[in-house]
Amino acid sequence: MDRLACVNLPALPLQLLLRRHPEWAIHPVAVIAEDRPQGFICYMNAAAHKAGVRPGLRYAAGCSLAADLRAGVVSPAEIDEAVQAIIEQLRRFTPEVEPSVEEPGIFWLNGTGLTRLYPSYEVWARLIVTDLNGTGFRATVMVGFTRFGTYAVTRAHDGTSAARLIKPVVFDNPADERAAARRVQLEYLEIDPDLRDTLAKLGVTTVGAFLALPVGGLLTRFGEAAYRLHRMASGELWTPLQPLKPQEPIRQRLLLDDPETDAMRLLFRLKGLLHPLLKALAIRGEALAGLTLRLQLDGGEQHEEQIRPAAPTLDPVQLLDLIRLRLETVELPDGVIEIELEASSILALAEQHRLIAERPRRDLETANRALARIRATFGDEAVGRVRLADGHLPEASFRWEPLNQVISSEPDNKSQGLGGALETRNSKLETKERSLVRRIFTKPVPLRLPPKGGVTSPLLHGPYIVSGGWWGRETHRDYYFAETRRGELLWVYHDPNRRYWFLHGTVE
């Protein structure tokens, strides 16, 4: 008899957000659809749930329930990338893996015949959980016989308790699986909330009670979704496993007769490899998002370069230009005897939609190509931006991160409707008044008061006290805005522990 396993990574977008911000784990955390006060809450952790935060609430309402609520957006692209990585991880245990189209984080695995490789299905499932936990994911694994049975029981065991996550469930016969599935509460399943609430009013709260309803009037009274759920739970609607076939990476390789040291001749060789590589991507309906260039040297070493265009593309001229810029900066100790190109890609459909969109007055595509040329010349870390961080001290309140592409800073008024138009109009009115900007130094500069320029105590505005670090090295700073006789506005602080003044920035 065929064996089927269901792997559940509960609230996968929330897990991705916590992997991005592990320091948030002790706080209420929620995933929001949009990074604005009116954005809807999609997922939340146990601390936020305990505070009353629920899916469907707006972010502002969630903050009123949990004052220290942390929230962030997890893009569909980030979820898709994580799903693909998890699929590759699960293929270590079985070649046939099917991800759920409707629920990110649900996977079905074919376990038939694996007892020749593993002592038991319990060991197999435990190894899967351990491997996923090792990469920072919480997961539950159920091994049974049917798609719906394993899914329902897995959803009922997706709690946050570590003990419940480590121990998988293995059913020895279909009858045990059916009995366990019938006991599952409907609230654990990903069904329409209105349908679930309506059934609850009728006293139908479990899968077994739902299956006891007469199927004849189910479609008429509750609609297609309820009817399909009933057919799936009863086994009438049976769908075989539809695993994704792994796609081999697209590579092009060339062996050289003699070691090559000239960059222009290498570029000519690479041009011959790039065109068939892009043609293979076009046949798949994909566009190149990244290019790995591997050069095997005559001395036995291998040199590797990562090249990323500004946006996914199939334009060979743009890619050759980036390769040329990168090769001009590379110094190789020996000649090249073998060249290999490997493409990383995404579906070209997203690129096509982007080209159809209305072009802004600022040519972002040209800007992104310019940044790509800078990265190709000076390395990926040459282009970055500042991102706000949860740091107590001013110098720890931001961090540098790589800038992949420039995006428009203007709000989408068409999608926001009247509210977006009002916000845009108000923001334009506010820009008539010149705002002060505080420039923070990378490292505070020791300062003697009064400095040159004549700062006297009546021209010190403050103090604004920053203190903390009692858990380690205690910090206490008394910040002031200091005006000089030349009209400069300095941002200074006094450290009572060190008994010294420091200049931390200027105000413009």
GROMACS .gro file of C-alpha atoms in nm, residues 92-349:
model
  258
   92ARG     CA    1   1.720   1.450   0.026
   93PHE     CA    2   1.465   1.214   0.183
   94THR     CA    3   1.243   1.133  -0.117
   95PRO     CA    4   1.257   1.229  -0.484
   96GLU     CA    5   0.885   1.306  -0.507
   97VAL     CA    6   0.775   1.626  -0.329
   98GLU     CA    7   0.458   1.823  -0.399
   99PRO     CA    8   0.412   2.170  -0.244
  100SER     CA    9   0.065   2.300  -0.172
  101VAL     CA   10  -0.048   2.569  -0.413
  102GLU     CA   11  -0.300   2.714  -0.165
  103GLU     CA   12  -0.104   2.701   0.162
  104PRO     CA   13   0.267   2.788   0.167
  105GLY     CA   14   0.440   2.556   0.412
  106ILE     CA   15   0.241   2.239   0.331
  107PHE     CA   16   0.425   1.963   0.142
  108TRP     CA   17   0.329   1.606   0.052
  109LEU     CA   18   0.601   1.343   0.018
  110ASN     CA   19   0.591   0.998  -0.137
  111GLY     CA   20   0.718   0.750   0.121
  112THR     CA   21   0.645   0.428  -0.067
  113GLY     CA   22   0.936   0.182  -0.062
  114LEU     CA   23   1.159   0.387   0.165
  115THR     CA   24   1.172   0.117   0.433
  116ARG     CA   25   1.462  -0.032   0.235
  117LEU     CA   26   1.659   0.286   0.307
  118TYR     CA   27   1.534   0.365   0.659
  119PRO     CA   28   1.466   0.130   0.952
  120SER     CA   29   1.109   0.260   0.987
  121TYR     CA   30   0.882   0.544   0.886
  122GLU     CA   31   0.923   0.688   1.236
  123VAL     CA   32   1.298   0.723   1.179
  124TRP     CA   33   1.239   0.872   0.833
  125ALA     CA   34   0.994   1.131   0.965
  126ARG     CA   35   1.215   1.216   1.262
  127LEU     CA   36   1.512   1.277   1.032
  128ILE     CA   37   1.300   1.515   0.821
  129VAL     CA   38   1.197   1.716   1.127
  130THR     CA   39   1.555   1.727   1.258
  131ASP     CA   40   1.688   1.846   0.922
  132LEU     CA   41   1.428   2.124   0.895
  133ASN     CA   42   1.488   2.229   1.255
  134GLY     CA   43   1.859   2.250   1.175
  135THR     CA   44   1.788   2.520   0.916
  136GLY     CA   45   1.574   2.722   1.158
  137PHE     CA   46   1.227   2.593   1.065
  138ARG     CA   47   0.959   2.448   1.291
  139ALA     CA   48   0.790   2.151   1.127
  140THR     CA   49   0.548   1.867   1.186
  141VAL     CA   50   0.546   1.541   0.987
  142MET     CA   51   0.259   1.293   0.961
  143VAL     CA   52   0.298   0.964   0.773
  144GLY     CA   53  -0.023   0.800   0.659
  145PHE     CA   54  -0.209   0.693   0.349
  146THR     CA   55  -0.425   0.979   0.214
  147ARG     CA   56  -0.372   1.340   0.122
  148PHE     CA   57  -0.653   1.484   0.335
  149GLY     CA   58  -0.597   1.256   0.634
  150THR     CA   59  -0.230   1.344   0.674
  151TYR     CA   60  -0.301   1.712   0.607
  152ALA     CA   61  -0.578   1.739   0.866
  153VAL     CA   62  -0.383   1.567   1.143
  154THR     CA   63  -0.072   1.772   1.061
  155ARG     CA   64  -0.269   2.096   1.086
  156ALA     CA   65  -0.402   1.989   1.425
  157HIS     CA   66  -0.046   1.936   1.550
  158ASP     CA   67   0.108   2.266   1.437
  159GLY     CA   68   0.129   2.417   1.785
  160THR     CA   69   0.429   2.606   1.914
  161SER     CA   70   0.536   2.350   2.173
  162ALA     CA   71   0.874   2.208   2.084
  163ALA     CA   72   0.777   1.862   2.210
  164ARG     CA   73   0.480   1.851   1.975
  165LEU     CA   74   0.698   1.953   1.684
  166ILE     CA   75   0.978   1.703   1.734
  167LYS     CA   76   0.766   1.388   1.762
  168PRO     CA   77   0.607   1.288   1.428
  169VAL     CA   78   0.295   1.075   1.396
  170VAL     CA   79   0.294   0.756   1.191
  171PHE     CA   80  -0.027   0.565   1.119
  172ASP     CA   81   0.005   0.190   1.071
  173ASN     CA   82  -0.328   0.143   0.890
  174PRO     CA   83  -0.584   0.360   0.706
  175ALA     CA   84  -0.849   0.308   0.976
  176ASP     CA   85  -0.634   0.480   1.240
  177GLU     CA   86  -0.571   0.771   1.005
  178ARG     CA   87  -0.942   0.813   0.930
  179ALA     CA   88  -1.030   0.805   1.300
  180ALA     CA   89  -0.767   1.067   1.383
  181ALA     CA   90  -0.876   1.290   1.094
  182ARG     CA   91  -1.242   1.275   1.203
  183ARG     CA   92  -1.144   1.409   1.546
  184VAL     CA   93  -0.971   1.717   1.403
  185GLN     CA   94  -1.141   2.049   1.480
  186LEU     CA   95  -1.251   2.245   1.173
  187GLU     CA   96  -1.086   2.557   1.315
  188TYR     CA   97  -0.747   2.399   1.248
  189LEU     CA   98  -0.815   2.368   0.875
  190GLU     CA   99  -0.759   2.643   0.624
  191ILE     CA  100  -1.124   2.695   0.533
  192ASP     CA  101  -1.339   3.001   0.479
  193PRO     CA  102  -1.401   3.173   0.817
  194ASP     CA  103  -1.765   3.244   0.733
  195LEU     CA  104  -1.825   2.876   0.653
  196ARG     CA  105  -1.649   2.770   0.971
  197ASP     CA  106  -1.854   3.011   1.186
  198THR     CA  107  -2.180   2.902   1.021
  199LEU     CA  108  -2.102   2.536   1.083
  200ALA     CA  109  -2.006   2.613   1.443
  201LYS     CA  110  -2.350   2.766   1.502
  202LEU     CA  111  -2.498   2.433   1.390
  203GLY     CA  112  -2.275   2.245   1.632
  204VAL     CA  113  -2.051   2.112   1.352
  205THR     CA  114  -1.699   2.166   1.486
  206THR     CA  115  -1.509   1.851   1.384
  207VAL     CA  116  -1.435   1.678   1.056
  208GLY     CA  117  -1.643   1.380   1.169
  209ALA     CA  118  -1.948   1.596   1.238
  210PHE     CA  119  -1.899   1.766   0.902
  211LEU     CA  120  -1.891   1.431   0.722
  212ALA     CA  121  -2.217   1.336   0.895
  213LEU     CA  122  -2.399   1.616   0.711
  214PRO     CA  123  -2.613   1.503   0.416
  215VAL     CA  124  -2.405   1.564   0.105
  216GLY     CA  125  -2.715   1.627  -0.107
  217GLY     CA  126  -2.798   1.970   0.034
  218LEU     CA  127  -2.438   2.071   0.112
  219LEU     CA  128  -2.369   2.225  -0.228
  220THR     CA  129  -2.697   2.418  -0.234
  221ARG     CA  130  -2.676   2.554   0.120
  222PHE     CA  131  -2.303   2.612   0.176
  223GLY     CA  132  -2.157   2.641  -0.173
  224GLU     CA  133  -1.884   2.483  -0.380
  225ALA     CA  134  -1.606   2.516  -0.120
  226ALA     CA  135  -1.796   2.317   0.144
  227TYR     CA  136  -1.898   2.054  -0.110
  228ARG     CA  137  -1.538   2.010  -0.227
  229LEU     CA  138  -1.413   1.987   0.132
  230HIS     CA  139  -1.669   1.715   0.205
  231ARG     CA  140  -1.564   1.513  -0.100
  232MET     CA  141  -1.195   1.544  -0.004
  233ALA     CA  142  -1.257   1.442   0.358
  234SER     CA  143  -1.471   1.146   0.259
  235GLY     CA  144  -1.218   1.025   0.005
  236GLU     CA  145  -1.453   1.067  -0.289
  237LEU     CA  146  -1.234   1.339  -0.440
  238TRP     CA  147  -0.898   1.166  -0.471
  239THR     CA  148  -0.600   1.335  -0.633
  240PRO     CA  149  -0.276   1.145  -0.690
  241LEU     CA  150   0.054   1.294  -0.579
  242GLN     CA  151   0.177   1.550  -0.831
  243PRO     CA  152   0.544   1.604  -0.747
  244LEU     CA  153   0.745   1.882  -0.903
  245LYS     CA  154   1.014   1.757  -1.133
  246PRO     CA  155   1.356   1.894  -1.040
  247GLN     CA  156   1.499   2.113  -1.309
  248GLU     CA  157   1.862   2.076  -1.391
  249PRO     CA  158   2.055   2.403  -1.371
  250ILE     CA  159   2.133   2.555  -1.709
  251ARG     CA  160   2.508   2.548  -1.764
  252GLN     CA  161   2.746   2.603  -2.051
  253ARG     CA  162   3.104   2.480  -2.036
  254LEU     CA  163   3.404   2.521  -2.263
  255LEU     CA  164   3.748   2.357  -2.246
  256LEU     CA  165   4.030   2.569  -2.388
  257ASP     CA  166   4.316   2.419  -2.586
  258ASP     CA  167   4.573   2.650  -2.428
  259PRO     CA  168   4.574   2.858  -2.107
  260GLU     CA  169   4.416   3.197  -2.177
  261THR     CA  170   4.529   3.512  -1.996
  262ASP     CA  171   4.379   3.792  -2.208
  263ALA     CA  172   4.049   3.931  -2.073
  264MET     CA  173   3.915   4.035  -2.416
  265ARG     CA  174   3.974   3.692  -2.566
  266LEU     CA  175   3.803   3.537  -2.263
  267LEU     CA  176   3.509   3.770  -2.319
  268PHE     CA  177   3.483   3.654  -2.680
  269ARG     CA  178   3.478   3.291  -2.561
  270LEU     CA  179   3.211   3.374  -2.303
  271LYS     CA  180   2.996   3.536  -2.572
  272GLY     CA  181   2.978   3.200  -2.748
  273LEU     CA  182   2.856   3.036  -2.427
  274LEU     CA  183   2.609   3.308  -2.328
  275HIS     CA  184   2.383   3.291  -2.634
  276PRO     CA  185   2.289   2.920  -2.605
  277LEU     CA  186   2.245   2.965  -2.229
  278LEU     CA  187   1.995   3.248  -2.282
  279LYS     CA  188   1.820   3.048  -2.552
  280ALA     CA  189   1.770   2.759  -2.309
  281LEU     CA  190   1.622   3.000  -2.054
  282ALA     CA  191   1.385   3.145  -2.315
  283ILE     CA  192   1.260   2.795  -2.401
  284ARG     CA  193   1.173   2.745  -2.033
  285GLY     CA  194   0.995   3.080  -2.025
  286GLU     CA  195   1.248   3.218  -1.775
  287ALA     CA  196   1.475   3.520  -1.752
  288LEU     CA  197   1.827   3.534  -1.612
  289ALA     CA  198   1.841   3.676  -1.258
  290GLY     CA  199   2.204   3.588  -1.179
  291LEU     CA  200   2.507   3.443  -1.351
  292THR     CA  201   2.786   3.236  -1.196
  293LEU     CA  202   3.115   3.251  -1.382
  294ARG     CA  203   3.367   2.977  -1.296
  295LEU     CA  204   3.719   2.987  -1.433
  296GLN     CA  205   3.939   2.679  -1.394
  297LEU     CA  206   4.300   2.791  -1.379
  298ASP     CA  207   4.604   2.615  -1.516
  299GLY     CA  208   4.751   2.587  -1.166
  300GLY     CA  209   4.458   2.380  -1.041
  301GLU     CA  210   4.269   2.658  -0.863
  302GLN     CA  211   3.915   2.766  -0.949
  303HIS     CA  212   3.802   3.129  -0.956
  304GLU     CA  213   3.431   3.213  -0.924
  305GLU     CA  214   3.244   3.538  -0.983
  306GLN     CA  215   2.877   3.622  -0.922
  307ILE     CA  216   2.719   3.866  -1.166
  308ARG     CA  217   2.367   4.006  -1.116
  309PRO     CA  218   2.188   4.226  -1.369
  310ALA     CA  219   1.974   4.513  -1.248
  311ALA     CA  220   1.660   4.314  -1.334
  312PRO     CA  221   1.594   3.967  -1.478
  313THR     CA  222   1.680   3.984  -1.844
  314LEU     CA  223   1.754   3.791  -2.162
  315ASP     CA  224   1.959   4.073  -2.315
  316PRO     CA  225   2.306   3.939  -2.407
  317VAL     CA  226   2.450   4.289  -2.468
  318GLN     CA  227   2.374   4.399  -2.112
  319LEU     CA  228   2.516   4.078  -1.965
  320LEU     CA  229   2.833   4.089  -2.173
  321ASP     CA  230   2.891   4.445  -2.056
  322LEU     CA  231   2.867   4.334  -1.692
  323ILE     CA  232   3.099   4.039  -1.756
  324ARG     CA  233   3.351   4.271  -1.924
  325LEU     CA  234   3.350   4.510  -1.629
  326ARG     CA  235   3.402   4.225  -1.386
  327LEU     CA  236   3.685   4.067  -1.588
  328GLU     CA  237   3.867   4.400  -1.604
  329THR     CA  238   3.899   4.401  -1.225
  330VAL     CA  239   4.007   4.037  -1.186
  331GLU     CA  240   4.373   3.944  -1.155
  332LEU     CA  241   4.432   3.574  -1.216
  333PRO     CA  242   4.759   3.409  -1.111
  334ASP     CA  243   4.745   3.157  -1.399
  335GLY     CA  244   4.584   3.116  -1.736
  336VAL     CA  245   4.229   2.989  -1.777
  337ILE     CA  246   4.185   2.638  -1.916
  338GLU     CA  247   3.812   2.589  -1.861
  339ILE     CA  248   3.510   2.825  -1.854
  340GLU     CA  249   3.169   2.750  -1.707
  341LEU     CA  250   2.856   2.965  -1.695
  342GLU     CA  251   2.560   2.874  -1.472
  343ALA     CA  252   2.233   3.068  -1.473
  344SER     CA  253   1.992   3.134  -1.190
  345SER     CA  254   1.654   3.239  -1.322
  346ILE     CA  255   1.295   3.331  -1.250
  347LEU     CA  256   0.980   3.309  -1.459
  348ALA     CA  257   0.987   3.569  -1.734
  349LEU     CA  258   0.619   3.648  -1.674
   0.00000   0.00000   0.00000
